Short mmCIF file of C-alpha atoms in Angstrom, two decimals:
data_model
loop_
_atom_site.label_atom_id
_atom_site.label_comp_id
_atom_site.label_asym_id
_atom_site.label_seq_id
_atom_site.Cartn_x
_atom_site.Cartn_y
_atom_site.Cartn_z
CA MET A 232 -58.14 12.97 55.22
CA GLU A 233 -57.46 10.13 52.80
CA ILE A 234 -55.72 7.06 54.30
CA MET A 235 -53.77 6.16 51.16
CA ASP A 236 -52.41 9.70 50.66
CA GLU A 237 -51.86 10.44 54.33
CA TYR A 238 -49.72 7.40 54.99
CA LYS A 239 -46.62 7.22 52.92
CA LEU A 240 -45.70 3.76 54.08
CA GLU A 241 -42.00 3.67 53.08
CA VAL A 242 -41.21 3.74 56.83
CA PHE A 243 -42.76 0.26 57.10
CA LYS A 244 -41.12 -1.47 54.15
CA ASP A 245 -38.49 -2.98 56.43
CA TYR A 246 -41.10 -4.19 58.93
CA PHE A 247 -44.17 -5.32 56.95
CA ASP A 248 -44.98 -7.49 54.00
CA SER A 249 -47.90 -6.45 51.74
CA GLY A 250 -50.45 -8.31 53.92
CA GLU A 251 -49.33 -6.43 57.03
CA ILE A 252 -49.40 -3.12 55.18
CA ARG A 253 -53.00 -3.85 54.19
CA LYS A 254 -53.76 -4.70 57.84
CA PHE A 255 -52.11 -1.40 58.93
CA ARG A 256 -54.16 0.62 56.46
CA GLU A 257 -57.35 -0.99 57.75
CA LEU A 258 -56.36 -0.21 61.33
CA MET A 259 -55.66 3.43 60.42
CA MET A 260 -59.10 3.60 58.80
CA TYR A 261 -60.63 2.47 62.11
CA TYR A 262 -58.77 5.22 63.96
CA GLU A 263 -59.74 7.87 61.45
CA CYS A 264 -63.42 6.83 61.59
CA ALA A 265 -63.37 6.69 65.42
CA MET A 266 -61.84 10.19 65.51
CA LEU A 267 -64.61 11.46 63.21
CA GLU A 268 -67.24 9.83 65.48
CA VAL A 269 -65.92 11.63 68.56
CA LYS A 270 -65.51 14.92 66.70
CA THR A 271 -69.13 14.69 65.51
CA LYS A 272 -70.31 14.00 69.07
CA LEU A 273 -68.37 17.06 70.30
CA ASP A 274 -69.73 19.24 67.48
CA VAL A 275 -73.30 18.21 68.33
CA LEU A 276 -72.76 18.95 72.03
CA ASN A 277 -71.23 22.33 71.11
CA LYS A 278 -74.30 23.27 69.09
CA GLU A 279 -76.73 22.08 71.73
CA LEU A 280 -74.96 23.78 74.63
CA ALA A 281 -74.49 26.99 72.63
CA LEU A 282 -78.27 27.10 72.20
CA LYS A 283 -78.95 26.36 75.89
CA LYS A 284 -76.28 28.67 77.33
CA SER A 285 -75.92 31.33 74.60
CA ARG A 286 -72.21 30.53 74.31
CA ASN A 287 -70.09 27.74 72.94
CA PRO A 288 -68.42 25.43 75.46
CA PHE A 289 -65.35 25.10 73.26
CA GLU A 290 -63.48 27.56 71.09
CA SER A 291 -61.77 25.16 68.69
CA ILE A 292 -61.20 21.52 67.94
CA LYS A 293 -58.24 19.95 66.11
CA CYS A 294 -57.91 16.34 64.95
CA ARG A 295 -54.90 14.32 63.95
CA ILE A 296 -53.79 10.77 63.23
CA LYS A 297 -50.30 9.84 64.49
CA THR A 298 -47.82 9.55 61.62
CA PRO A 299 -46.17 6.21 60.79
CA GLU A 300 -42.80 7.62 61.89
CA SER A 301 -44.24 8.65 65.25
CA ILE A 302 -45.81 5.19 65.71
CA VAL A 303 -42.47 3.48 65.00
CA GLU A 304 -40.64 5.85 67.39
CA LYS A 305 -43.14 5.43 70.22
CA LEU A 306 -43.09 1.62 70.07
CA ALA A 307 -39.26 1.67 70.00
CA ARG A 308 -39.09 4.11 72.92
CA ARG A 309 -41.29 1.75 74.95
CA GLY A 310 -39.30 -1.30 73.92
CA ILE A 311 -42.31 -2.90 72.26
CA GLU A 312 -41.88 -5.20 69.26
CA PHE A 313 -43.13 -3.58 66.07
CA SER A 314 -46.27 -5.20 64.65
CA VAL A 315 -49.75 -4.16 63.60
CA ASP A 316 -51.17 -6.16 66.51
CA ASN A 317 -48.90 -4.31 68.99
CA ILE A 318 -49.91 -0.94 67.49
CA GLU A 319 -53.53 -1.80 68.21
CA LYS A 320 -52.91 -3.35 71.67
CA GLU A 321 -50.31 -0.93 73.06
CA LEU A 322 -51.09 2.55 71.69
CA ASN A 323 -54.22 4.44 72.64
CA ASP A 324 -53.27 7.78 71.10
CA ILE A 325 -53.13 6.98 67.39
CA ALA A 326 -56.29 9.08 66.91
CA GLY A 327 -56.14 12.38 68.77
CA ILE A 328 -58.44 15.35 69.26
CA ARG A 329 -57.60 18.60 71.06
CA VAL A 330 -60.53 20.60 72.37
CA ILE A 331 -59.85 24.17 73.51
CA CYS A 332 -62.43 25.51 75.96
CA SER A 333 -62.88 28.91 77.59
CA PHE A 334 -63.24 27.66 81.14
CA PRO A 335 -62.24 24.55 83.16
CA ASP A 336 -65.88 23.92 84.07
CA ASP A 337 -66.65 23.51 80.35
CA ILE A 338 -64.00 20.79 80.14
CA TYR A 339 -65.49 18.71 82.93
CA GLU A 340 -69.00 19.26 81.59
CA LEU A 341 -68.05 18.02 78.09
CA ILE A 342 -66.25 14.98 79.52
CA ASN A 343 -69.31 14.05 81.55
CA TYR A 344 -71.71 14.53 78.66
CA LEU A 345 -69.60 12.26 76.46
CA LEU A 346 -69.42 9.61 79.21
CA GLU A 347 -73.19 9.64 79.51
CA GLN A 348 -73.55 8.52 75.88
CA ASP A 349 -74.30 4.81 75.87
CA ASP A 350 -71.95 3.89 73.01
CA ILE A 351 -68.81 5.42 74.54
CA ARG A 352 -66.49 3.47 76.82
CA LEU A 353 -63.95 5.08 79.13
CA ILE A 354 -60.43 3.65 78.89
CA ALA A 355 -58.42 6.18 80.95
CA ILE A 356 -58.36 9.74 82.33
CA LYS A 357 -55.27 11.75 83.22
CA ASP A 358 -56.20 14.97 84.95
CA TYR A 359 -53.26 17.41 84.68
CA ILE A 360 -55.61 20.29 85.53
CA LYS A 361 -56.14 19.15 89.12
CA ASN A 362 -52.64 17.61 89.20
CA PRO A 363 -50.35 19.72 86.96
CA LYS A 364 -47.02 18.33 85.77
CA GLN A 365 -43.85 19.70 87.38
CA ASN A 366 -43.22 21.94 84.36
CA GLY A 367 -46.64 23.60 84.81
CA TYR A 368 -48.38 21.67 82.02
CA ARG A 369 -52.14 21.51 82.54
CA SER A 370 -54.60 19.58 80.43
CA LEU A 371 -57.11 16.80 80.82
CA HIS A 372 -56.54 13.69 78.68
CA VAL A 373 -59.35 11.20 78.21
CA ILE A 374 -59.14 8.03 76.20
CA TYR A 375 -62.52 6.91 74.94
CA ALA A 376 -63.34 3.81 72.93
CA VAL A 377 -66.10 4.38 70.37
CA PRO A 378 -67.73 1.97 67.95
CA VAL A 379 -66.87 2.24 64.29
CA PHE A 380 -69.77 0.64 62.43
CA LEU A 381 -68.53 -1.18 59.35
CA SER A 382 -70.08 -3.79 57.07
CA SER A 383 -68.57 -6.46 59.36
CA GLY A 384 -70.08 -4.92 62.51
CA ALA A 385 -68.95 -2.61 65.30
CA HIS A 386 -65.26 -2.26 66.10
CA TYR A 387 -64.49 -0.32 69.30
CA THR A 388 -61.52 1.94 68.69
CA PRO A 389 -59.67 4.28 71.13
CA VAL A 390 -59.45 8.03 70.63
CA GLU A 391 -57.47 10.31 72.92
CA VAL A 392 -59.12 13.65 73.58
CA GLN A 393 -57.05 16.43 75.19
CA PHE A 394 -59.13 19.14 76.79
CA ARG A 395 -57.51 22.50 77.63
CA THR A 396 -58.53 26.06 78.25
CA ILE A 397 -57.19 28.79 76.00
CA ALA A 398 -54.64 29.73 78.68
CA MET A 399 -53.51 26.11 79.13
CA ASP A 400 -53.10 25.71 75.38
CA TYR A 401 -51.02 28.88 75.17
CA TRP A 402 -48.75 27.62 77.98
CA ALA A 403 -48.39 24.16 76.40
CA SER A 404 -47.54 25.68 73.01
CA LEU A 405 -45.02 28.10 74.54
CA GLU A 406 -43.40 25.40 76.66
CA HIS A 407 -43.16 23.07 73.63
CA ALA A 408 -41.60 25.82 71.49
CA LEU A 409 -39.04 26.67 74.22
CA ARG A 410 -38.16 23.00 74.68
CA TYR A 411 -37.78 22.57 70.90
CA LYS A 412 -35.71 25.74 70.45
CA THR A 413 -33.46 25.21 73.46
CA ASP A 414 -33.20 21.39 73.20
CA LEU A 415 -34.42 20.91 76.80
CA PRO A 416 -35.04 17.37 77.99
CA ASP A 417 -38.63 16.16 77.94
CA ASP A 418 -40.35 16.37 81.32
CA LYS A 419 -41.78 12.96 82.12
CA HIS A 420 -43.72 14.12 85.22
#
């Protein structure tokens, strides 16, 4: 993932001058590096636990960085003034990872192993497995802050990790497709 290619910044030309665009690119680099840090930690745990248990605790892992359009839309939806500082202060899901596990126990085990690592900070947990949304959505969302070590020092950056089982992921994908195809309102609960 290359920051310059990934972010076609035309969406920001009405909001930012060249200094702010440079600041935005730097911020996106932090998010990308933080996402890679968490993905590496998960990959290492997957290898270790596969050796110990003769099976992998997760089936797949997907990473993404929120698009500039999505960032603008989310800030507007929340009524937050658009600025690079507000992106950093108000949004914790710029960097996202989805981990698909076979069993719910694997999810809780992975979360605990990550929390035991001394360089990870917990920002928030939303447990939609134990407390499903009204529409049946089940997942566990954890926002971690991890250090990105740069020439200037460590910069703690949030990464949202969504943990689901294969069945939960299937349901979420189906529900999203139905909502998109039928233009149903978004369930906020």
